[in-house]
Coordinates of C-alpha atoms in Angstrom, one line a residue:
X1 CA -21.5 -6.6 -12.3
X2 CA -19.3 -8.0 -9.2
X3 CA -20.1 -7.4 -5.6
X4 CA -17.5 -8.2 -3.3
X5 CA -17.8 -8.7 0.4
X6 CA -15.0 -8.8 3.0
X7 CA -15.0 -10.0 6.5
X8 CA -11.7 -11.0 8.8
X9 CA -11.2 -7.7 10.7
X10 CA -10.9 -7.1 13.9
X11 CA -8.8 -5.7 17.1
X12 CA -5.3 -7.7 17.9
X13 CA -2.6 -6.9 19.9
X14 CA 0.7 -6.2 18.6
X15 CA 2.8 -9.8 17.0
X16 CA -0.9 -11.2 16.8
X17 CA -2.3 -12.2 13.4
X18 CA -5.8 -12.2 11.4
X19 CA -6.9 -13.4 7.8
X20 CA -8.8 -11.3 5.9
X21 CA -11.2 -12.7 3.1
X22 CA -12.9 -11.5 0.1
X23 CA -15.6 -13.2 -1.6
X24 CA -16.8 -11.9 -5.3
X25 CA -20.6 -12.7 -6.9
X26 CA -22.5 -12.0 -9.7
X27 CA -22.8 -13.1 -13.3
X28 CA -21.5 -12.7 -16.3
X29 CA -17.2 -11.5 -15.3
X30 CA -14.3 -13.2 -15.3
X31 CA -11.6 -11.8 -13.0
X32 CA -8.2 -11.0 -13.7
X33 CA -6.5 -9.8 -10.9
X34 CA -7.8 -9.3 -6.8
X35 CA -5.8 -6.9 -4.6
X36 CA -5.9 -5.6 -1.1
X37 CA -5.6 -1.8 -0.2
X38 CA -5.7 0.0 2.9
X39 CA -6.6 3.9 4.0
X40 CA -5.3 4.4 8.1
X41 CA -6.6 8.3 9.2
X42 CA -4.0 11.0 7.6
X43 CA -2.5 8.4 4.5
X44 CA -3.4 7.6 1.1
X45 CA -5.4 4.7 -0.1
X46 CA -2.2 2.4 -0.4
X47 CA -1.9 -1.1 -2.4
X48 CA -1.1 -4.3 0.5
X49 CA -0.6 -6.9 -1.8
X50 CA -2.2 -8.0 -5.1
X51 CA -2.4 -11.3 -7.3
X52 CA -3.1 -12.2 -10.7
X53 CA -5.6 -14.8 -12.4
X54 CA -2.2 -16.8 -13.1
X55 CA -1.1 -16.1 -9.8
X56 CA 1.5 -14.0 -9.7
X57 CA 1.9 -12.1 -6.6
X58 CA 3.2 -8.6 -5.1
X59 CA 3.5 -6.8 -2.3
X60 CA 3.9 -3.7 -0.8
X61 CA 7.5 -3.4 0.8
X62 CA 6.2 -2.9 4.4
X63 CA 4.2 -6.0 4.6
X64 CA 6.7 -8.1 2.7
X65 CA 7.7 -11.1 5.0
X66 CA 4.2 -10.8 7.3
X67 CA 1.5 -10.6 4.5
X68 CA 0.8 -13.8 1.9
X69 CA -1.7 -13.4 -0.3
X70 CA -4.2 -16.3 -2.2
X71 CA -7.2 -17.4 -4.4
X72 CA -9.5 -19.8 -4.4
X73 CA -10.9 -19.2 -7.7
X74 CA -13.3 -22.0 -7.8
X75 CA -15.0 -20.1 -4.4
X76 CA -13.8 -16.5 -6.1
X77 CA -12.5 -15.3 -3.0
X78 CA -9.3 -13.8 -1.8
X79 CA -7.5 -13.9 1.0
X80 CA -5.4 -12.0 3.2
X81 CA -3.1 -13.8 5.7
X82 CA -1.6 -11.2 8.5
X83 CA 0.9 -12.4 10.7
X84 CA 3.2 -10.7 13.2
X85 CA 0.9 -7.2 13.1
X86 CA 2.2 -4.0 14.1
X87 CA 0.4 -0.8 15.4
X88 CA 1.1 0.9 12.5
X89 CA -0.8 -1.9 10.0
X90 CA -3.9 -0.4 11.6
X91 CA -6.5 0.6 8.7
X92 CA -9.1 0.2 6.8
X93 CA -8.5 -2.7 4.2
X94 CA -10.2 -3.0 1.1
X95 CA -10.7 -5.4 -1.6
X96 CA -9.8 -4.5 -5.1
X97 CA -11.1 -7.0 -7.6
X98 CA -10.4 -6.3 -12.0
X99 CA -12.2 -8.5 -13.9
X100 CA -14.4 -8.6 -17.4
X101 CA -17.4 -8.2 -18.4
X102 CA -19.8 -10.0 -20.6
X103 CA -18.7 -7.9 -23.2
X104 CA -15.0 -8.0 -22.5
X105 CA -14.8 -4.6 -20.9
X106 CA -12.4 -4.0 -18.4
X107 CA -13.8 -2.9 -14.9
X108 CA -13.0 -2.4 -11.3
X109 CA -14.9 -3.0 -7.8
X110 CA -14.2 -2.3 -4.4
X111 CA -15.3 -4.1 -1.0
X112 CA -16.9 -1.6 1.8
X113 CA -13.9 -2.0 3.9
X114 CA -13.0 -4.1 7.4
X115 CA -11.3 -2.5 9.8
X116 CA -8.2 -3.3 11.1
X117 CA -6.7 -1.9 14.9
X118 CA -3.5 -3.5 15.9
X119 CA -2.9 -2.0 19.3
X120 CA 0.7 -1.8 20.6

């Protein structure tokens, strides 16, 4: 079982930046591959940005440029580094995190979601 927590969010002004982080607990997984998504009010969940256990790295095309993201897999966390935000980045962002189980079964959790409001 993985939990995963995320913290980071908050309210910026457009061209201003914030880092999102993600940290995952609990016994027994091995993770393979932590993403970002984000839901703003009328969209679809969207991906943001994911990376691999080997870390290989993509992102969606309208963060590319503005958005890095990184592991720290001795901490199992994620991170999400934001820089010159626009109005329309505004969202809810959630963690994604794939991993294994103790029994080699492939899973998924989600973090509850930190809000994002990048006013113009």
């Amino acid at each position: 079982q993985v939990q995963l927590v995320e913290s980071g969010g908050g309210l910026v002004q457009a061209g201003g930046s914030l880092r999102l982080s993600c940290a995952a607990s609990g016994s027994g997984f091995s993770i393979f591959a932590m993403g970002w998504y984000r839901h703003a009010p009328g969209k679809q969940r969207d991906l943001v940005a994911v990376i691999t256990n080997g870390g290989s790295t993509n992102y969606a095309d309208s963060v590319k440029g503005r958005f890095t993201i990184a592991r720290d897999n001795a901490k199992n966390t994620v991170y999400l580094q934001m820089i010159s935000l626009k109005p329309e980045d505004t969202a809810v962002y959630y963690c994604k995190a794939n991993y294994w189980n103790s029994v080699f079964h492939a899973l998924d959790a989600w973090g509850q979601g930190t809000l994002v409001t990048v006013s113009s």
